[in-house]
Tab-separated table of C-alpha atoms and ligand atoms in Angstrom:
chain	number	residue	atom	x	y	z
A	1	UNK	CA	-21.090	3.960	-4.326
A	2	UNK	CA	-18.143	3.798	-2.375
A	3	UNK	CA	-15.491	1.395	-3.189
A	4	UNK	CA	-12.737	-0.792	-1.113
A	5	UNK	CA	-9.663	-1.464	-3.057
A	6	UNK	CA	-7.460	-4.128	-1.082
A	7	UNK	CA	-4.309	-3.779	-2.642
A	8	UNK	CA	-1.927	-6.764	-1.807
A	9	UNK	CA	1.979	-6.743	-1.787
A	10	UNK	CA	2.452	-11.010	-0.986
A	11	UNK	CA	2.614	-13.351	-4.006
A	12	UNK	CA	2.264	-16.115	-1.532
A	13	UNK	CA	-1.433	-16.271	-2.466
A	14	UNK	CA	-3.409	-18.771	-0.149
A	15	UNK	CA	-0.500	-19.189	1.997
A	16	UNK	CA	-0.235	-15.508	3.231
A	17	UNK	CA	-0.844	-14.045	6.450
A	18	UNK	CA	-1.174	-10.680	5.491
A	19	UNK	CA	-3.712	-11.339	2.584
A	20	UNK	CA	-5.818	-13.529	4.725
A	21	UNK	CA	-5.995	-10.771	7.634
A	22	UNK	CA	-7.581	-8.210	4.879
A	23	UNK	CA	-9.378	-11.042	3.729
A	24	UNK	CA	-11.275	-11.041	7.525
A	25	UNK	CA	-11.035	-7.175	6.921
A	26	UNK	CA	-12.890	-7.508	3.262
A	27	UNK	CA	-15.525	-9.896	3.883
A	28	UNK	CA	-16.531	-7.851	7.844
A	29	UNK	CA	-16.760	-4.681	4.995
A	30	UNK	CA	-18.620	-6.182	2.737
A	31	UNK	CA	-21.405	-7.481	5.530
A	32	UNK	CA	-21.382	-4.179	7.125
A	33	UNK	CA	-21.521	-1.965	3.825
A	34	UNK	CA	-24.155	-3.897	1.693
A	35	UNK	CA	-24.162	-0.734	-0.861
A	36	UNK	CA	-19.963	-0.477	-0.927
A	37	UNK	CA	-18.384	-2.331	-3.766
A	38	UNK	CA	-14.803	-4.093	-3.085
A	39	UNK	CA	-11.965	-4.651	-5.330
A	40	UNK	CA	-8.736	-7.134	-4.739
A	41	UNK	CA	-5.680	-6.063	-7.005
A	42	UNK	CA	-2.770	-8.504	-6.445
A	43	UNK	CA	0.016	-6.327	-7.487
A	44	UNK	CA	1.533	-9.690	-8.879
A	45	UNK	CA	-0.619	-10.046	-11.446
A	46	UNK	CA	1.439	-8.855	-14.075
A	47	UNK	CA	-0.679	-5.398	-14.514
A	48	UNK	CA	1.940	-3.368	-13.194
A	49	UNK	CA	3.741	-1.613	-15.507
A	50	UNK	CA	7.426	-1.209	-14.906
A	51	UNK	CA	9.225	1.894	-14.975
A	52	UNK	CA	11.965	2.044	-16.673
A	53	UNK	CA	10.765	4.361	-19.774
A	54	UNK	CA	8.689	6.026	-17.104
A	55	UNK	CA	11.243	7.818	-15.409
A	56	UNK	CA	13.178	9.085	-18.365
A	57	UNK	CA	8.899	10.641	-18.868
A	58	UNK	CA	8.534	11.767	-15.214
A	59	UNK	CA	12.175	14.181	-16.054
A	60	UNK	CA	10.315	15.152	-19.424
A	61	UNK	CA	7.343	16.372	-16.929
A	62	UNK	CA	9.669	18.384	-14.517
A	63	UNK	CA	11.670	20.091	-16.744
A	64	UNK	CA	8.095	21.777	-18.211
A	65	UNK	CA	7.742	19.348	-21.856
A	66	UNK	CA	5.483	16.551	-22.851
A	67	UNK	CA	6.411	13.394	-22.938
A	68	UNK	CA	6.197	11.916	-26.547
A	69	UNK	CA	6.108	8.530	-28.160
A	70	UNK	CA	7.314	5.565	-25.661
A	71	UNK	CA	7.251	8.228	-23.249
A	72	UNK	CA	3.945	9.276	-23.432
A	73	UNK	CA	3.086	5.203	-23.061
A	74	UNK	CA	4.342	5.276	-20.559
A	75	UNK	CA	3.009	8.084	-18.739
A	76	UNK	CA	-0.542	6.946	-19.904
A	77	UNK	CA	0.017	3.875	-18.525
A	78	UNK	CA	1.415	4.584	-15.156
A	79	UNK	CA	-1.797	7.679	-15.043
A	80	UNK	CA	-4.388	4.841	-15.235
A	81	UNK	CA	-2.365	2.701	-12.402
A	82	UNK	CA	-2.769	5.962	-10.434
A	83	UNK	CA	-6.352	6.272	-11.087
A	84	UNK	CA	-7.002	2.685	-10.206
A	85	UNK	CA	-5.420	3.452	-6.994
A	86	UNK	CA	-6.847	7.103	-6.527
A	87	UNK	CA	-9.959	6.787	-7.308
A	88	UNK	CA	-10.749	4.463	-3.863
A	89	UNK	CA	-12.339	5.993	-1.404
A	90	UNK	CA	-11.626	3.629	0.858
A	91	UNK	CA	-8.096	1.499	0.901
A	92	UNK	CA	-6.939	-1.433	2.267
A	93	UNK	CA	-2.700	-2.911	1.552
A	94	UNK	CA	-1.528	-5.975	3.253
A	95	UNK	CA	2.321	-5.630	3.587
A	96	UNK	CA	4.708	-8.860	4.637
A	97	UNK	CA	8.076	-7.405	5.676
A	98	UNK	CA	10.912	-8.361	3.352
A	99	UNK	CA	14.402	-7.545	4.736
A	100	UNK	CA	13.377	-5.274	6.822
A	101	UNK	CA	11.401	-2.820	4.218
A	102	UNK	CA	8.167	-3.700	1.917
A	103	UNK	CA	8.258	-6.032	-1.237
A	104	UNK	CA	9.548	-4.604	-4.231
A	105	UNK	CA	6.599	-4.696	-5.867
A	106	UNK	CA	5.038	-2.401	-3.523
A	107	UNK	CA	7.939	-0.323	-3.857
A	108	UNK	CA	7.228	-0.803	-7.851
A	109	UNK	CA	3.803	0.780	-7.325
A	110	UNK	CA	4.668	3.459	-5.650
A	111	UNK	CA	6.949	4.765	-7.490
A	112	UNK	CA	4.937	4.556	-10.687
A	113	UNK	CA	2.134	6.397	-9.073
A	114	UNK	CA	3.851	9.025	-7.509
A	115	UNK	CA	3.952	12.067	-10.066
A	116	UNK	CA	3.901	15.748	-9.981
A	117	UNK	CA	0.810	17.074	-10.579
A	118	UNK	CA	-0.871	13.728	-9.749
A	119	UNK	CA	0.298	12.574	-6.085
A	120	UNK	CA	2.808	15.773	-5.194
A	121	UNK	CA	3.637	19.521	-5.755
A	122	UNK	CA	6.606	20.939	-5.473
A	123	UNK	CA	8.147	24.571	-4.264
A	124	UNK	CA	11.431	25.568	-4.016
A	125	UNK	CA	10.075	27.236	-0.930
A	126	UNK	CA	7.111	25.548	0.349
A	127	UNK	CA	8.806	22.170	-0.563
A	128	UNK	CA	6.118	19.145	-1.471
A	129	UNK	CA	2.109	19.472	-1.178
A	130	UNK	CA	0.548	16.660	-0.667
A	131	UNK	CA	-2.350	16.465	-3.829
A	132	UNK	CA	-4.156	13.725	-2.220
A	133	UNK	CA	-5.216	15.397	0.784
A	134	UNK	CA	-8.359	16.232	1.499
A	135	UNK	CA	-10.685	14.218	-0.133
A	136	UNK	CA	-11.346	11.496	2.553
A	137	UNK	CA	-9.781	8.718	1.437
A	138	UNK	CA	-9.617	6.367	5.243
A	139	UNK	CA	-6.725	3.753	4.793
A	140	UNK	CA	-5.982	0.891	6.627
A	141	UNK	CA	-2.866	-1.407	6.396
A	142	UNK	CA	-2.155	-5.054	7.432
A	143	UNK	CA	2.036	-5.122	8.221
A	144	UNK	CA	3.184	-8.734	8.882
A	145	UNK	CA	6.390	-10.186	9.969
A	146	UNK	CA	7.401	-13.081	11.154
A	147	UNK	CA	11.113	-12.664	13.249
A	148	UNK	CA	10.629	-8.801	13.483
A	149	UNK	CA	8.125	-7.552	16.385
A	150	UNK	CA	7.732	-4.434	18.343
A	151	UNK	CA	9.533	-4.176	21.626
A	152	UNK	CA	12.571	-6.790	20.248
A	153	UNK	CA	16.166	-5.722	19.988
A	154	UNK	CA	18.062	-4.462	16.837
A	155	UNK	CA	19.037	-8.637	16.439
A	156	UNK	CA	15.676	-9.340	15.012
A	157	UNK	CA	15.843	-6.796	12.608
A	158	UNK	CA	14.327	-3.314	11.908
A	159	UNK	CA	11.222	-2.040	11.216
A	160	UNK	CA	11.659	-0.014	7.682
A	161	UNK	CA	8.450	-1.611	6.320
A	162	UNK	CA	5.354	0.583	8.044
A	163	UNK	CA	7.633	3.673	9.297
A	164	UNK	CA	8.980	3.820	5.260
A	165	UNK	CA	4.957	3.077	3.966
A	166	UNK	CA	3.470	5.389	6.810
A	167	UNK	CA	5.548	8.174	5.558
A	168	UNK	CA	4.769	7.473	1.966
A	169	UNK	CA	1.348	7.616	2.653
A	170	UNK	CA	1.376	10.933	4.894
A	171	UNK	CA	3.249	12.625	1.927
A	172	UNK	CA	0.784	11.802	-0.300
A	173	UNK	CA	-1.836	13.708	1.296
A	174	UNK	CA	-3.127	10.388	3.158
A	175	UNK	CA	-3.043	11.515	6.068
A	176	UNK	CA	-6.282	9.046	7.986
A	177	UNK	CA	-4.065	5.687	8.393
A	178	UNK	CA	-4.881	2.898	10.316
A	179	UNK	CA	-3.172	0.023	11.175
A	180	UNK	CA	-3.269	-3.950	11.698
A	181	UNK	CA	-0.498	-5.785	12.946
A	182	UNK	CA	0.692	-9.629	12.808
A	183	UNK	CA	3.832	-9.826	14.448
A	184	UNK	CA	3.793	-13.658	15.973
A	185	UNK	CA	7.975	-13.239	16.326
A	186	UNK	CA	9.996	-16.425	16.612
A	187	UNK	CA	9.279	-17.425	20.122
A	188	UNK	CA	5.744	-15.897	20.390
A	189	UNK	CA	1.971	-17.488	20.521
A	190	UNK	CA	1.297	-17.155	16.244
A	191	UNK	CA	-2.343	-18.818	17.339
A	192	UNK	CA	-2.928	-15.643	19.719
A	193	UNK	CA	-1.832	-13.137	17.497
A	194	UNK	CA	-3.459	-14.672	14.499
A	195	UNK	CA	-6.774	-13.969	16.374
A	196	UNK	CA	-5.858	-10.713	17.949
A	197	UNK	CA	-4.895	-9.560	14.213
A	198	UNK	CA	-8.281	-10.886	13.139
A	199	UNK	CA	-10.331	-9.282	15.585
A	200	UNK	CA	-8.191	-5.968	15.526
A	201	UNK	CA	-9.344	-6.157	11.401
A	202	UNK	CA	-12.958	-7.272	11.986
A	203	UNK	CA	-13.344	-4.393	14.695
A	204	UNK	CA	-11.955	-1.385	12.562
A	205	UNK	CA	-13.974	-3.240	9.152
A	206	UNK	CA	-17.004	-2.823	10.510
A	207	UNK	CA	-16.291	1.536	11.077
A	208	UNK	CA	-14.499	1.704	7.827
B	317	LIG	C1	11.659	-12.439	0.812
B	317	LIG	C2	11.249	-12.466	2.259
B	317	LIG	C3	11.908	-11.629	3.151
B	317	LIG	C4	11.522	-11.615	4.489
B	317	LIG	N1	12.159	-10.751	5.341
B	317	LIG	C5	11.749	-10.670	6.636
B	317	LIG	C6	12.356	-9.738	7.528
B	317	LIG	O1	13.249	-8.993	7.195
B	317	LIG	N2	11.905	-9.719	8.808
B	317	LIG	C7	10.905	-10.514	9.258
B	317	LIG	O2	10.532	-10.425	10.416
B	317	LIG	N3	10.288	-11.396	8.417
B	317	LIG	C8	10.694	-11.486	7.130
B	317	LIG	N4	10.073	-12.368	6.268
B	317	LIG	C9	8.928	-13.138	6.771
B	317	LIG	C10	7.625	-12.482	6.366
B	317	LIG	O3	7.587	-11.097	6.657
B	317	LIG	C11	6.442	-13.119	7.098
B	317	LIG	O4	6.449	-14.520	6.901
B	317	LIG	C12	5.144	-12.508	6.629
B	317	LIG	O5	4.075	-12.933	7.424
B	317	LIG	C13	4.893	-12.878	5.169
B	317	LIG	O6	3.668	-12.342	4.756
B	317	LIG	P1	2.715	-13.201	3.818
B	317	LIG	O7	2.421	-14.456	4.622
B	317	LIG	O8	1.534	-12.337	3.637
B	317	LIG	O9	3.456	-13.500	2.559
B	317	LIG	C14	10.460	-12.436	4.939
B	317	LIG	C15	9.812	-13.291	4.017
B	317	LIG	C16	10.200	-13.302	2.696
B	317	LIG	C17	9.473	-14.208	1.726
């Protein structure tokens, strides 16, 4: 069966933009793929682990030993946040822009799931392979904003939110990302772009 995992990066709950776009996104799935099964995982919900003990484990994996006792806790907890994730075929994060980049939390995530020998490889050579290539995982992400939009000048900010998450997800091996966009800026038409986000996530739901 395949399975949707909407992974959400606003804590804003029923006040968020970006979770109610996938939410259009989800339910268009779920009508056109009666046999799919879909999954919501606020990453506020307190099952993240942090990663503090983590790291000193993810050194214990490069230099070539095992992690042991809190370490190895660790590591077993941040593998099954990394099988929750990986094991999607399909995925679908909504991403507000905070200061420019993506909520820490997101950033949280992804650097608990990105190991060697689970997400990378690396060569002193070749540099990184990507581990999660090839399998067919599609993605799709919902980026929102609200001051930030494409085509303004530097004085409404920067956009380090989809070009950093893009590249995260290219080095991972996810390579087939799509994208949603809800940009209404301060001076812009937020009714218009509410619906053109909508229809832009009901449109690429339904080929998912
Ligand atoms: C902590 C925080 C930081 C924000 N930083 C920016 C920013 O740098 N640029 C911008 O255009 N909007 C910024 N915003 C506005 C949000 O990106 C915008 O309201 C977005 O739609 C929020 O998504 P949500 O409704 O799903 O929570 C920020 C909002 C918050 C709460």
């Amino acid at each position: 069966m395949t399975r949707l995992l909407h992974i959400s990066a606003s804590p804003r709950g029923d006040a968020s933009e970006s979770i109610r776009i996938a939410e259009v996104f989800t339910s268009t799935f779920a009508d056109t793929h009666p046999d799919a099964a879909v999954e919501h995982w606020d990453l506020w919900d307190g099952t993240l682990p942090d990663f503090a003990v983590g790291a000193r484990a993810k050194m214990t994996v490069f230099s070539g030993a095992t992690p042991l006792g809190a370490e190895a806790e660790a590591w077993a907890g941040a593998r099954r946040v990394f099988e929750r994730f990986a094991g999607a075929e399909r995925l679908l994060f909504s991403v507000p822009m905070w200061n420019g980049n993506v909520p820490y939390v997101l950033k949280q995530f992804i650097d608990v799931v990105s190991q060697p020998g689970w997400v990378f490889g690396v060569d002193p050579v070749a540099g990184y392979s990507h581990l999660l290539a090839g399998r067919g995982t599609r993605v799709a992400v919902v980026y929102s904003s609200a001051v930030w939009g494409p085509g303004l000048g530097a004085e409404f900010g920067r956009d380090f939110q989809s070009t950093y998450f893009t590249d995260w997800l290219h080095w991972t091996g996810l390579t087939d990302t799509s994208e949603i966009r809800f940009h209404p800026t301060l001076s812009g038409d937020s009714d218009a772009a509410r619906q053109a986000a909508d229809a832009a996530a009901r449109d690429l739901a339904k080929t998912f």
